[in-house]
Each structure stands twice: as structure tokens, then as C-alpha cells.
Amino acid sequence: MCERRGPARMELSDSWSAGSVAAVLPAGGSGERLGAARPKQFCALQGRPLVSHTARALERISWISDIIVVVSLEHIETMKSIIQKYGHKRITVVEGGVTRHRSIFNGLKIFAENKLSNCPLQKPEVVIIHDAVRPFIEEDILLKVVKAAKDHGAAGAIRPLVSTVVASSADGCLDHSLERARYRASEMPQAFLFDIIYQAYHQCNDYDLDYGTECLHLALKYCKTKAKLIEGSPDLWKVTYKRDLYAAESIIKDNLSQQVCVITDMKGDDVQVGFLLHETLKSHIKVKRISVSLCKDDNYMQNIILGQCYNFICMHVKKSAFQETQQLVDILENANVSTLYPVVLISVHLNVSENASFSSEMEDLTRIKEFAREVKKKNILVYGLLIHYNKGSKDLQGLGYLIQHCSTEKRHRYQNGTRSVKEGTTI
């Protein structure tokens, strides 16, 4: 059974040819250790199912052509609704087996056997296998394991052991312990040349299919392929227990508040103002990107949005600032960025003129406040700042702190049910 939703996004990097890398996400576990009413992959983090967070992390990577999510039969419709609700692309839903290995095998069969004419998929050169309950996956580790798999046939992420591993005897006493320095914990992601891992599963006996858990072991046992082991980051941990859900949610909240995209069209002498503000902001929060374009077809801007940035600062010195704020809101709406999390957009108009009209300024602020009330219904929180700035001054510490405060305070109040923040102010 297979369900394909959304057009494939084929903006692949120069390193890979179209269709050469795909991913399989086993998501058929029951989540018994979590102790929740539903499997952990469908538990909500910040209002979004865990599996959706992981799928979105892979979707951000343009050179992954297809993502297979393998779920149990009773949760296929649930997964379809998640794909539709959160606008996922390049995802194929496949019915899983009774064990982890049998589910992964089902996911691989979609490429090899191509038995489903309604969703034909190109067989990849390399396939990534990653757990649906490991949401904090970054492109750098994926690139490392994929490149290593191309060179060695198989590769996987590892981490140092935290605790010593011991073996007990039949009477429950210590039999022996392992030398911790020699061993590593096998993590995800893992990557394989497709033909190797598919052949390994084809040759796999029932015992390994039913009781095994390590894909790298299958490649070694059945295809004599020694996997290259890649040291991974601490973020590769797996959501297993209820406390892990709380920890993951905390990380997501922190990431939402601490990253910002600065967009500016400043030219000439005004560039120095933008540069100084950028440097000041870096001391308070993580400035993720800087763009100088608000073109809807601009790939750079689209990559920023796909990178899950939810805080934007638009800096302008010209009177068209309001129109450009509206344009950015349109781009965010079209990209469905605010479907899950509120987007904070701070429109900063730097007034470097000494002959500013107070009535004109108040008119601008009124327009922004009315606009902010309207777009708040779409989960986009607009904050307008009209700032009188002396070009000869280089003291932007106060301004940087104010903008950072606006972003974090507005998001904090919104997420905690207090929505009384004013949508416009002047300094």
C-alpha cells in the first residue's frame, strides 16, 4: 500500500544527480516504553507530530529526492492526514511489517520492485535509513554518511558510550563487562549503496528479520560490507521515554526563539547602519541568514524558509517599507511557514532624516498596527518599529537589545496565551 502526496522538489545540489539519494523512515513502532496512548512518532511536539518534525528536517535537504515513511496498517490514514495538514512534499507512505527490519525491507521494495504503478519511484544509488523519532538531524551528518556509503558501501553515525556495558550470568550476577573505550553506540542516520542493503535484506533469514535491529550488521553478515563509522553529534538521540518528549520540545522552543533572518535593502551610506545592527544582534541571538531580495522566486529566500526560520527582521530606510513588509508576509503565507508555529516579523524603519513629520510617522504606525491585527489571524505576528537614528552614531547596543526583546517577548506571550503585545511602536 502506498500513498504519494505533493510534487517532488528537485533543486539538487551539484554533488548529486537527480534521484541518486533517497531516504527510508521506519515509523511503525508501538511506543510501549513511552507509556502514552498513541505511538511516540505521532505524539505532538509544539503542536506538530514528531514524525512530521523528522520528515521536514529531511525535506529541507534538496538532494534527497524521495522520502519513504513506513507505518503500520492502522496508522496509514493518520500519516496521510499529517502529510496533507503540514504540506509535506516528496513523501511516500508504505505499509510496514511486524518488526523493524521487515518494515525497512518493505520501504526498500518500493524502489526495487516498483510494483505500484500509481507512484513509480526511481531506484536511488544511495539510500538513507533514519528513525522517524530522531527529529534533530542536520545536513552535515547526512552528507558525511552518504559520501562514506558511496566509498565503502555502508556507513553509520556513532556516539561514545555513556555507561559501561555489562553481561549478567544466569543467576543474575556480573559475568563480565566491556571495555567502554573500545565500543560505540550505533545511532542514526545510516546510509547504504542501495543494491547492497537490498541484497542483504533479500538474503536475510527469518530470525534476523524478526529479532535483529542493526542494519549495518546485515550489510556485513550477508554482503561482507564493512561500514564506515562516522562520529555524530549529541543531537542524534532518539525519543524513547516521555521525558524525551519534554526535552525535545524544549529544544524546539529554544531554536525558534534564538534564530533570526535579517532582510535589508539598504544601499550607500545606510549599509553601515545595517552592518552595525547585524553585528550587535549577533551578540544577543543567532543571526541565521541575511538576504537582500524579497522576490517570490528567489531561491535564496526559499532556502531560508525551508531552513525553518520563524523570526524575520526587515530593515528599511525608505518609505516603501510597509509594502515590502506586506510582500514578505505574502511569501511566508504562500510557503505555509506559519501552519504550525507563529512567525515573528519585525519591520524596522530607520528614519535618518532630521525633518521627519510626526503625523506621517503616526500614520505609518497606524497602518502597521491594522495590518498586524489582520495577519495575526494567519499566525504571523508583526511588530513595527519606527526608529530615529543619527548616522554619525555607532551605538546600536540599545537597538539590538530592543529588537531581540521584541522577538522573544512577543513569541513567549503568544505561545503562553497572552496576546496583548502592541503591534507598533516608535522610538
PDB file of C-alpha atoms in Angstrom, residues 1-4 68-74 76-77 80 92-96 106 110 115-116 118-119:
ATOM      1  CA  MET A   1       0.000   0.000   0.000  1.00  0.00           C
ATOM      2  CA  CYS A   2       1.417   3.345  -0.991  1.00  0.00           C
ATOM      3  CA  GLU A   3       0.299   6.931  -0.941  1.00  0.00           C
ATOM      4  CA  ARG A   4       2.189   9.736  -2.670  1.00  0.00           C
ATOM      5  CA  ILE A  68       9.588   6.779   2.326  1.00  0.00           C
ATOM      6  CA  VAL A  69       7.704   6.738   5.637  1.00  0.00           C
ATOM      7  CA  VAL A  70       6.845   3.208   6.751  1.00  0.00           C
ATOM      8  CA  VAL A  71       3.930   2.939   9.184  1.00  0.00           C
ATOM      9  CA  SER A  72       1.676   0.167  10.474  1.00  0.00           C
ATOM     10  CA  LEU A  73      -1.559  -0.511   8.609  1.00  0.00           C
ATOM     11  CA  GLU A  74      -3.748   1.087  11.265  1.00  0.00           C
ATOM     12  CA  ILE A  76      -1.638   4.837   7.295  1.00  0.00           C
ATOM     13  CA  GLU A  77      -4.598   7.225   7.243  1.00  0.00           C
ATOM     14  CA  LYS A  80      -1.743  10.691   5.117  1.00  0.00           C
ATOM     15  CA  THR A  92       5.531   8.170   0.052  1.00  0.00           C
ATOM     16  CA  VAL A  93       3.638   6.242   2.735  1.00  0.00           C
ATOM     17  CA  VAL A  94       4.242   2.487   2.843  1.00  0.00           C
ATOM     18  CA  GLU A  95       2.656  -0.207   4.974  1.00  0.00           C
ATOM     19  CA  GLY A  96       5.120  -1.671   7.459  1.00  0.00           C
ATOM     20  CA  ASN A 106       9.014  -3.017   2.722  1.00  0.00           C
ATOM     21  CA  ILE A 110       9.092   0.263  -3.310  1.00  0.00           C
ATOM     22  CA  LYS A 115       5.182  -2.770  -8.161  1.00  0.00           C
ATOM     23  CA  LEU A 116       2.937   0.206  -7.516  1.00  0.00           C
ATOM     24  CA  ASN A 118       0.400   4.805  -9.185  1.00  0.00           C
ATOM     25  CA  CYS A 119       3.635   6.017  -7.509  1.00  0.00           C
TER      26      CYS A 119
END
